[in-house]
Coordinates of C-alpha atoms and ligand atoms in Angstrom, one line a residue:
Chain A
X1 CA 171.5 208.3 28.7
X2 CA 171.6 210.2 25.4
X3 CA 175.2 209.2 24.7
X4 CA 174.2 205.7 25.5
X5 CA 171.2 205.8 23.1
X6 CA 173.5 207.1 20.3
X7 CA 175.8 204.1 20.8
X8 CA 172.9 201.6 20.9
X9 CA 173.2 199.8 17.5
X10 CA 169.7 198.4 18.1
X11 CA 167.9 201.6 18.9
X12 CA 165.4 201.0 16.0
X13 CA 164.2 198.0 14.1
X14 CA 167.0 198.2 11.5
X15 CA 168.9 195.1 10.3
X16 CA 171.6 194.4 7.9
X17 CA 170.3 192.6 4.8
X18 CA 171.8 189.1 5.2
X19 CA 170.7 185.5 5.2
X20 CA 169.6 184.6 8.7
X21 CA 169.3 188.2 10.0
X22 CA 165.8 187.4 11.2
X23 CA 166.8 184.1 12.6
X24 CA 166.1 180.6 11.1
X25 CA 162.6 181.2 9.9
X26 CA 162.2 177.6 9.0
X27 CA 161.5 176.7 12.6
X28 CA 158.0 178.3 12.4
X29 CA 156.5 175.4 10.4
X30 CA 155.2 172.1 11.4
X31 CA 155.1 170.6 7.9
X32 CA 158.1 170.2 5.6
X33 CA 158.2 169.4 1.9
X34 CA 159.9 166.1 0.9
X35 CA 160.8 165.5 -2.8
X36 CA 160.5 162.1 -4.3
X37 CA 163.4 162.5 -6.8
X38 CA 162.1 159.4 -8.8
X39 CA 159.0 161.4 -9.6
X40 CA 160.6 164.8 -10.0
X41 CA 160.9 165.7 -13.7
X42 CA 164.5 167.3 -13.7
X43 CA 166.0 164.4 -11.7
X44 CA 164.1 161.6 -13.5
X45 CA 164.8 163.0 -17.0
X46 CA 168.1 164.5 -16.0
X47 CA 167.0 167.7 -17.8
X48 CA 166.7 171.3 -16.6
X49 CA 162.9 171.3 -16.9
X50 CA 159.7 172.1 -14.9
X51 CA 161.1 173.9 -11.8
X52 CA 157.6 175.1 -11.0
X53 CA 158.4 174.6 -7.3
X54 CA 161.3 177.0 -7.7
X55 CA 159.1 179.5 -9.5
X56 CA 156.2 179.4 -7.0
X57 CA 158.0 179.1 -3.7
X58 CA 157.3 182.5 -2.0
X59 CA 160.4 182.2 0.2
X60 CA 162.9 181.5 -2.7
X61 CA 164.3 178.5 -0.8
X62 CA 164.1 176.0 -3.8
X63 CA 167.1 175.7 -6.1
X64 CA 166.9 175.4 -9.9
X65 CA 169.3 172.5 -9.9
X66 CA 169.4 168.8 -10.8
X67 CA 168.4 167.5 -8.3
X68 CA 166.1 170.2 -6.9
X69 CA 166.9 171.0 -3.3
X70 CA 165.0 172.9 -0.6
X71 CA 166.7 174.9 2.2
X72 CA 164.6 173.8 5.2
X73 CA 166.3 176.4 7.5
X74 CA 164.1 179.0 5.8
X75 CA 161.2 177.0 4.3
X76 CA 158.0 178.1 6.0
X77 CA 156.1 174.9 5.1
X78 CA 153.3 176.5 3.2
X79 CA 153.0 173.6 0.8
X80 CA 152.6 175.8 -2.3
X81 CA 155.4 173.7 -4.0
X82 CA 153.5 170.5 -3.3
X83 CA 150.3 172.0 -4.6
X84 CA 151.9 173.3 -7.9
X85 CA 154.1 170.2 -8.7
X86 CA 152.6 168.6 -11.9
X87 CA 154.3 165.2 -11.1
X88 CA 153.0 165.0 -7.5
X89 CA 156.6 164.6 -6.5
X90 CA 156.4 166.7 -3.2
X91 CA 154.7 165.5 -0.1
X92 CA 154.2 167.7 3.0
X93 CA 155.1 165.7 6.1
X94 CA 154.8 166.5 9.7
X95 CA 158.1 167.5 11.3
X96 CA 157.3 166.2 14.7
X97 CA 155.0 163.3 15.1
X98 CA 152.5 164.2 17.8
X99 CA 149.8 162.3 19.4
X100 CA 146.6 163.5 17.7
X101 CA 144.5 162.2 20.5
X102 CA 146.0 164.7 23.0
Chain B
X1 CA 170.6 240.8 15.5
X2 CA 167.3 239.6 16.9
X3 CA 164.4 241.8 16.1
X4 CA 160.7 242.0 17.0
X5 CA 157.7 241.4 14.6
X6 CA 154.0 241.5 15.0
X7 CA 153.0 238.1 13.8
X8 CA 150.4 235.3 14.2
X9 CA 151.1 231.9 15.9
X10 CA 151.2 230.2 12.5
X11 CA 153.7 232.8 11.2
X12 CA 155.8 232.3 14.4
X13 CA 155.9 228.6 13.7
X14 CA 156.8 229.2 10.0
X15 CA 159.6 231.6 11.1
X16 CA 161.0 228.9 13.4
X17 CA 161.0 226.4 10.6
X18 CA 162.9 228.9 8.5
X19 CA 165.5 229.3 11.3
X20 CA 166.1 225.5 11.8
X21 CA 166.7 224.9 8.1
X22 CA 164.9 221.6 7.5
X23 CA 165.7 219.6 4.4
X24 CA 162.3 218.0 3.7
X25 CA 158.8 219.4 4.4
X26 CA 155.5 217.7 3.6
X27 CA 152.2 219.0 4.7
X28 CA 148.6 219.0 3.7
X29 CA 146.5 222.1 4.4
X30 CA 143.8 221.9 7.0
X31 CA 142.1 224.7 9.0
X32 CA 143.5 226.2 11.3
X33 CA 147.0 225.0 10.2
X34 CA 146.6 226.2 6.6
X35 CA 148.2 229.6 6.9
X36 CA 151.3 227.9 8.4
X37 CA 151.7 225.6 5.4
X38 CA 151.0 228.5 3.1
X39 CA 153.7 230.6 4.7
X40 CA 156.2 227.8 4.5
X41 CA 155.3 227.3 0.8
X42 CA 156.0 231.1 0.3
X43 CA 159.4 230.8 2.0
X44 CA 160.3 227.9 -0.3
X45 CA 159.1 229.7 -3.4
X46 CA 161.2 232.8 -2.4
X47 CA 164.2 230.6 -1.7
X48 CA 164.3 231.6 2.0
X49 CA 163.9 228.0 3.0
X50 CA 166.0 225.7 0.9
X51 CA 164.0 222.5 1.5
X52 CA 162.3 219.9 -0.7
X53 CA 158.5 220.6 -0.2
X54 CA 156.7 217.4 -1.1
X55 CA 153.1 218.1 -2.0
X56 CA 151.0 215.1 -0.8
X57 CA 147.4 214.0 -1.1
X58 CA 146.9 213.4 2.6
X59 CA 148.4 213.7 6.1
X60 CA 149.0 210.0 6.2
X61 CA 151.3 210.5 3.2
X62 CA 152.9 213.6 4.6
X63 CA 154.1 211.7 7.7
X64 CA 155.2 208.8 5.5
X65 CA 157.3 211.1 3.4
X66 CA 159.0 212.5 6.5
X67 CA 159.6 209.0 7.9
X68 CA 161.5 208.1 4.8
X69 CA 163.4 211.4 4.7
X70 CA 164.3 211.4 8.4
X71 CA 165.5 207.8 8.2
X72 CA 168.0 208.9 5.6
X73 CA 169.2 211.8 7.7
X74 CA 167.1 214.7 6.6
X75 CA 165.7 217.3 9.1
X76 CA 162.0 217.3 8.6
X77 CA 158.8 219.3 9.4
X78 CA 155.1 219.0 9.0
X79 CA 152.0 220.5 10.6
X80 CA 148.4 219.6 10.8
X81 CA 145.2 219.8 12.9
X82 CA 142.2 217.7 14.1
X83 CA 141.1 215.1 11.6
X84 CA 144.3 215.5 9.6
X85 CA 146.2 214.5 12.7
X86 CA 143.9 211.5 13.2
X87 CA 144.4 210.5 9.6
X88 CA 148.1 210.4 10.3
X89 CA 147.6 208.3 13.4
X90 CA 149.1 205.0 12.1
X91 CA 152.2 206.8 10.8
X92 CA 152.7 208.6 14.2
X93 CA 153.3 205.2 15.7
X94 CA 155.7 204.3 12.9
X95 CA 157.7 207.5 13.4
X96 CA 158.1 207.0 17.1
X97 CA 158.8 203.3 16.8
X98 CA 161.5 204.0 14.3
X99 CA 162.9 206.6 16.7
X100 CA 162.8 209.4 14.2
X101 CA 163.2 213.0 15.4
X102 CA 160.4 214.5 13.2
X103 CA 159.0 217.8 14.5
X104 CA 155.3 218.6 13.8
X105 CA 153.1 221.4 14.8
X106 CA 149.6 220.5 15.8
X107 CA 147.4 223.5 15.6
X108 CA 144.8 222.4 18.0
X109 CA 141.2 222.0 16.8
X110 CA 138.1 220.1 17.8
X111 CA 137.6 216.7 16.2
X112 CA 134.6 215.7 14.1
X113 CA 131.9 214.5 14.4
X114 CA 130.1 216.8 14.3
X115 CA 132.4 219.1 12.2
X116 CA 134.1 221.9 14.0
X117 CA 137.0 224.0 12.7
X118 CA 137.4 225.7 16.1
X119 CA 139.8 225.2 18.9
X120 CA 140.0 222.5 21.6
X121 CA 142.8 220.0 22.4
X122 CA 141.0 216.7 21.7
X123 CA 143.1 216.1 18.5
X124 CA 146.6 216.0 20.1
X125 CA 145.2 214.5 23.3
X126 CA 143.8 211.6 21.4
X127 CA 147.4 210.9 20.1
X128 CA 148.7 210.8 23.6
X129 CA 149.9 207.2 23.5
X130 CA 151.6 207.2 20.1
X131 CA 155.1 207.6 21.6
X132 CA 155.6 211.2 20.8
X133 CA 156.8 214.0 23.0
X134 CA 154.0 216.6 23.3
X135 CA 154.6 220.3 24.2
X136 CA 151.9 222.9 24.6
X137 CA 152.5 226.6 24.0
X138 CA 150.9 229.5 25.7
X139 CA 151.7 232.4 23.3
X140 CA 153.3 233.1 19.9
X141 CA 156.7 233.8 21.4
X142 CA 156.7 230.4 23.0
X143 CA 155.7 228.8 19.7
X144 CA 158.8 230.1 17.8
X145 CA 161.0 229.2 20.8
X146 CA 159.5 225.8 21.3
X147 CA 159.8 224.7 17.7
X148 CA 163.5 225.5 17.9
X149 CA 163.9 223.6 21.2
X150 CA 161.8 220.7 19.8
X151 CA 164.4 220.0 17.1
X152 CA 167.2 219.9 19.7
X153 CA 165.2 217.6 22.0
X154 CA 164.0 215.3 19.2
X155 CA 167.5 214.9 17.6
X156 CA 169.1 214.2 21.0
X157 CA 166.7 211.6 22.2
X158 CA 165.5 210.3 18.8
X159 CA 161.8 210.8 19.6
X160 CA 159.4 212.8 17.4
X161 CA 158.0 216.0 19.0
X162 CA 154.6 217.5 18.5
X163 CA 154.4 221.2 19.3
X164 CA 150.8 222.0 20.1
X165 CA 149.1 225.4 20.1
X166 CA 145.6 226.5 20.2
X167 CA 143.9 227.1 16.8
X168 CA 142.8 230.6 16.1
X169 CA 143.4 231.8 19.7
X170 CA 147.1 231.6 18.9
X171 CA 147.4 230.5 15.3
X172 CA 145.5 233.5 13.9
X173 CA 146.1 236.1 16.6
X174 CA 148.9 238.6 16.2
X175 CA 151.4 239.3 19.0
X176 CA 154.8 240.9 19.2
X177 CA 157.4 238.1 18.8
X178 CA 161.1 238.5 19.2
X179 CA 162.8 236.6 16.3
X180 CA 165.9 234.7 17.4
X181 CA 169.1 235.6 15.6
X182 CA 169.8 233.0 12.9
X183 CA 173.5 232.5 13.9
X184 CA 172.5 231.8 17.5
X185 CA 169.9 229.3 16.4
X186 CA 172.6 227.5 14.4
X187 CA 174.8 227.5 17.4
X188 CA 172.0 226.2 19.6
X189 CA 171.0 223.4 17.2
X190 CA 173.8 221.2 15.9
X191 CA 173.3 219.4 12.6
X192 CA 171.1 216.3 12.7
X193 CA 172.9 212.9 12.7
X194 CA 170.6 209.9 12.2
X195 CA 171.0 207.1 14.7
X196 CA 171.8 204.6 11.9
X197 CA 173.7 205.3 8.7
X198 CA 171.9 204.0 5.6
X199 CA 173.6 204.4 2.2
X200 CA 174.3 202.4 -0.9
X201 CA 177.6 201.4 0.8
X202 CA 175.8 200.5 4.0
X203 CA 172.4 199.1 3.1
X204 CA 169.9 198.2 5.8
X205 CA 166.6 196.5 6.2
X206 CA 164.2 198.9 8.0
X207 CA 161.5 197.6 10.3
X208 CA 161.2 194.0 9.2
X209 CA 158.9 191.6 11.2
X210 CA 160.0 191.4 14.9
X211 CA 159.1 188.3 16.9
X212 CA 157.8 187.9 20.4
X213 CA 161.1 186.5 21.5
X214 CA 164.6 187.8 21.1
X215 CA 166.5 186.3 18.2
X216 CA 170.1 185.8 16.9
X217 CA 171.0 187.8 13.8
X218 CA 173.2 186.4 11.0
X219 CA 176.4 187.0 13.1
X220 CA 174.9 185.1 16.0
X221 CA 174.4 188.3 18.1
X222 CA 171.3 188.1 20.3
X223 CA 169.1 191.0 19.2
X224 CA 165.9 192.7 20.6
X225 CA 162.5 191.3 20.1
X226 CA 159.4 193.5 19.7
X227 CA 159.0 194.0 23.4
X228 CA 162.6 195.2 24.0
X229 CA 162.2 197.8 21.2
X230 CA 159.0 199.1 22.8
X231 CA 160.7 199.2 26.2
X232 CA 163.5 201.3 24.8
X233 CA 161.0 203.8 23.4
X234 CA 159.3 204.1 26.8
X235 CA 162.6 204.3 28.7
X236 CA 163.8 207.1 26.3
X237 CA 160.5 209.0 26.7
X238 CA 160.8 208.9 30.5
X239 CA 164.4 210.0 30.4
X240 CA 163.6 212.8 27.8
X241 CA 162.2 214.9 30.6
X242 CA 165.8 215.6 31.7
X243 CA 166.8 216.6 28.2
X244 CA 163.7 218.8 27.9
X245 CA 164.6 220.6 31.2
X246 CA 168.2 221.0 30.1
X247 CA 167.3 222.2 26.7
X248 CA 165.0 224.8 28.2
X249 CA 167.9 226.0 30.5
X250 CA 170.3 226.2 27.6
X251 CA 167.8 228.1 25.6
X252 CA 167.2 230.5 28.4
X253 CA 170.9 231.1 28.8
X254 CA 171.4 231.8 25.1
X255 CA 168.2 233.7 24.2
X256 CA 167.1 235.1 27.6
X257 CA 163.6 233.4 27.7
X258 CA 162.9 230.7 30.2
X259 CA 159.7 228.8 29.5
X260 CA 159.9 226.6 32.5
X261 CA 161.0 223.2 31.1
X262 CA 158.2 220.7 31.8
X263 CA 155.8 223.1 33.6
X264 CA 155.5 226.8 34.5
X265 CA 154.1 228.4 37.5
X266 CA 152.3 231.7 38.2
X267 CA 152.0 233.3 41.7
X268 CA 152.3 229.8 43.3
X269 CA 154.9 230.8 46.0
X270 CA 152.2 231.2 48.8
X271 CA 149.3 229.6 46.9
X272 CA 147.1 227.0 48.4
X273 CA 144.5 227.0 45.5
X274 CA 146.1 225.6 42.3
X275 CA 144.6 226.1 38.9
X276 CA 146.1 223.7 36.4
X277 CA 145.9 223.9 32.6
X278 CA 147.6 223.6 29.3
X279 CA 148.2 226.1 26.5
X280 CA 146.3 229.4 26.1
X281 CA 143.6 228.3 28.6
X282 CA 146.3 228.2 31.4
X283 CA 147.3 231.8 30.3
X284 CA 143.6 232.8 30.8
X285 CA 143.8 231.2 34.2
X286 CA 146.6 233.6 35.3
X287 CA 144.1 236.5 34.8
X288 CA 141.6 234.5 36.9
X289 CA 144.3 233.9 39.6
X290 CA 144.9 237.7 39.8
X291 CA 141.1 238.3 40.2
X292 CA 140.8 235.6 42.9
X293 CA 143.7 237.1 44.8
X294 CA 142.0 240.5 44.8
X295 CA 139.2 238.6 46.5
X296 CA 141.5 237.3 49.2
X297 CA 142.0 233.8 47.7
X298 CA 145.6 232.7 47.5
X299 CA 145.4 231.2 43.9
X300 CA 148.2 230.3 41.6
X301 CA 148.5 228.6 38.2
X302 CA 150.4 225.4 37.4
X303 CA 150.8 225.5 33.6
X304 CA 151.6 222.2 31.8
X305 CA 154.1 222.7 29.1
X306 CA 155.0 219.1 28.4
X307 CA 152.2 216.5 28.5
X308 CA 154.3 213.6 27.3
X309 CA 156.5 212.6 29.0
X310 CA 154.2 213.5 31.9
X311 CA 155.8 216.0 34.3
X312 CA 155.2 213.7 37.4
X313 CA 158.0 215.3 39.4
X314 CA 157.0 218.9 38.8
X315 CA 153.3 218.4 39.5
X316 CA 154.0 216.5 42.7
X317 CA 156.4 219.3 43.9
X318 CA 154.1 222.1 42.9
X319 CA 150.9 220.7 44.3
X320 CA 152.3 219.6 47.7
X321 CA 150.8 222.5 49.5
X322 CA 147.5 222.6 47.6
X323 CA 144.2 222.7 49.5
X324 CA 142.3 222.4 46.3
X325 CA 143.3 221.6 42.7
X326 CA 141.1 223.0 39.9
X327 CA 141.8 221.8 36.4
X328 CA 140.6 223.5 33.3
X329 CA 141.0 221.4 30.2
X330 CA 139.9 221.3 26.5
X331 CA 140.0 217.5 26.2
X332 CA 138.0 214.6 27.4
X333 CA 138.9 211.0 28.0
X334 CA 135.5 209.7 26.9
X335 CA 134.1 207.3 29.5
X336 CA 136.4 208.8 32.1
X337 CA 136.9 212.4 33.3
X338 CA 138.6 215.3 31.5
X339 CA 141.6 214.0 29.6
X340 CA 144.4 215.8 31.4
X341 CA 143.0 215.4 34.9
X342 CA 142.8 211.7 34.5
X343 CA 146.6 211.7 34.0
X344 CA 147.1 214.2 36.8
X345 CA 145.2 212.1 39.3
X346 CA 147.3 209.1 38.3
X347 CA 150.5 211.1 38.9
X348 CA 149.4 212.2 42.3
X349 CA 148.6 208.7 43.5
X350 CA 151.0 207.7 46.2
X351 CA 152.5 211.2 46.6
X352 CA 150.5 211.9 49.8
X353 CA 148.7 214.8 48.0
X354 CA 145.0 214.2 48.7
X355 CA 143.5 217.7 48.0
X356 CA 140.1 217.5 46.3
X357 CA 140.4 217.9 42.5
X358 CA 137.7 219.5 40.5
X359 CA 138.1 219.4 36.7
X360 CA 136.2 221.6 34.3
X361 CA 135.9 220.5 30.7
X362 CA 135.9 223.9 28.9
X363 CA 135.9 225.5 25.5
X364 CA 135.2 222.5 23.4
X365 CA 134.8 223.3 19.7
X366 CA 135.9 226.9 20.2
X367 CA 133.3 227.8 22.9
X368 CA 134.7 231.0 24.4
X369 CA 136.1 230.8 27.9
X370 CA 136.5 234.1 29.8
X371 CA 138.8 234.7 32.8
X372 CA 135.7 235.8 34.7
X373 CA 134.1 232.3 34.1
X374 CA 137.2 230.6 35.4
X375 CA 137.2 232.8 38.5
X376 CA 133.5 232.0 39.1
X377 CA 134.2 228.3 38.6
X378 CA 137.0 228.3 41.2
X379 CA 134.9 230.2 43.6
X380 CA 132.1 227.7 43.2
X381 CA 134.5 224.8 43.7
X382 CA 135.9 226.4 46.9
X383 CA 132.4 226.8 48.3
X384 CA 131.8 223.1 48.0
X385 CA 135.3 222.1 49.2
X386 CA 135.2 224.6 52.2
X387 CA 131.8 223.2 53.0
X388 CA 133.5 219.8 53.6
X389 CA 132.8 218.2 50.3
X390 CA 136.1 216.3 49.5
X391 CA 134.8 214.5 46.4
X392 CA 136.6 214.8 43.0
X393 CA 134.2 216.4 40.5
X394 CA 133.9 216.9 36.8
X395 CA 131.9 219.8 35.4
X396 CA 131.3 220.8 31.8
X397 CA 131.8 224.6 32.0
X398 CA 129.4 226.8 30.2
X399 CA 127.6 223.8 28.7
X400 CA 123.9 223.2 28.7
X401 CA 123.7 219.7 30.3
X402 CA 120.0 219.6 31.0
Ligands
SF4_501 S1 157.5 171.1 -9.5 FE1 157.7 168.9 -8.9 S2 158.4 168.0 -10.8 FE2 158.7 170.2 -11.1 S3 160.8 170.4 -10.4 FE3 159.6 170.8 -8.6 S4 159.4 168.8 -7.6 FE4 160.2 168.4 -9.6
SF4_502 S1 156.7 174.5 1.5 FE1 156.5 176.7 0.8 S2 158.3 177.7 1.6 FE2 158.7 175.5 1.7 S3 159.7 175.0 -0.3 FE3 157.5 174.6 -0.6 S4 156.8 176.6 -1.4 FE4 158.8 177.0 -0.5

């Protein structure tokens, strides 16, 4: 028993710091951000500007690139990026359409 | 060479800490633990204990310091009493859940409100379900020996151990104590190896959020969810009974003192009346058993040394021939019966043992309990039981209940 315990690599809640160690946390959400690149400042002006979505995203899944991209595997769908975007370029859309009448 | 000294329970505990050579100690003084933390501070000041003593502003922080230190591979110690232990409560769960072999002395004291600085066992009893091993000592020799054993048990099963002993009755009372030889203690207690290596070369994330379900890690390996982790703690606690028994045997072979493992017994060979108790109160019961035997009653004592994991096997074996079971206890499960007897009754269910059980809540907040009072209580119980009353009963001994 004790020898077994010593060999158990999962005896305690200890993980290796790595992307995906806690699973794909993006699957918690029911909303996902969709960027309209025509409205997004860096893409439309072709300049490294704004990036407020990158700055405010609490999960650091937004890239500071042209165009801006979002890693939906780890986006929790909080909508902060859409709230902060000065160009109204981000819309939160439902991932799975469901029958609201149910 | 081992030698004998006349010391208090708190000094015995401090001596044990010196012998096991911890790396990190953090404690906050509270009566009746204070003279223990003071003695350890003196040892550190004089260089007799070469440990980092972290002075903290609270018991909650003391346990937090030890959790960090133990995670990194340090042998650790702390001690507290009563409301200090309660203030530590959240971190007790963290220590057990993280499977850290922290050893702590709980110098038992009544819990406020109203304030009491005097002895009972409500403090450690109320931490029963935090996932710690709990051991109760009956005298100062057992305190020094149990603290040493506690480190070996904890570091083998990766579960923290609380060594409990009665405030003032033991903590401030002098008794002759044989001090184990340092080299033998080193031989008995191998160095502590943490279950998981954490270093700059091998960084880890400790205790992130666990989900209700099992999940794949970044390598695609299916890992435990919260419930699997909790099951492992329970499984390890149940199995730790074997390690506790073996550690006691190994200790007896090396140092010549056998404390009984999970339980101890006094004059039980031909007994049919069993007095059950924990700590110094059970020692008092041995005097009562002698007195009862002089009166022709075949009484014996079953002393509980380990309360968690619960000694189910030992109590069922010991009490098989009991005609009456009389429990004396210094704790209450409010809204139920005395704290210990609640668990004892649960352990006896299904064993075929149906002897009536009377439990006496005694000595709360330091109220004195004399052997004579225990004797009279047992005699009173036997009068009822022999008169055909098979009901379980709870009585507050020596208490004005209107
Ligand atoms: S905040 Fe809006 S406009 Fe600014 S970079 Fe992000 S999406 Fe584009
Ligand atoms: S919805 Fe939230 S988590 Fe997802 S990209 Fe926007 S700010 Fe980040």
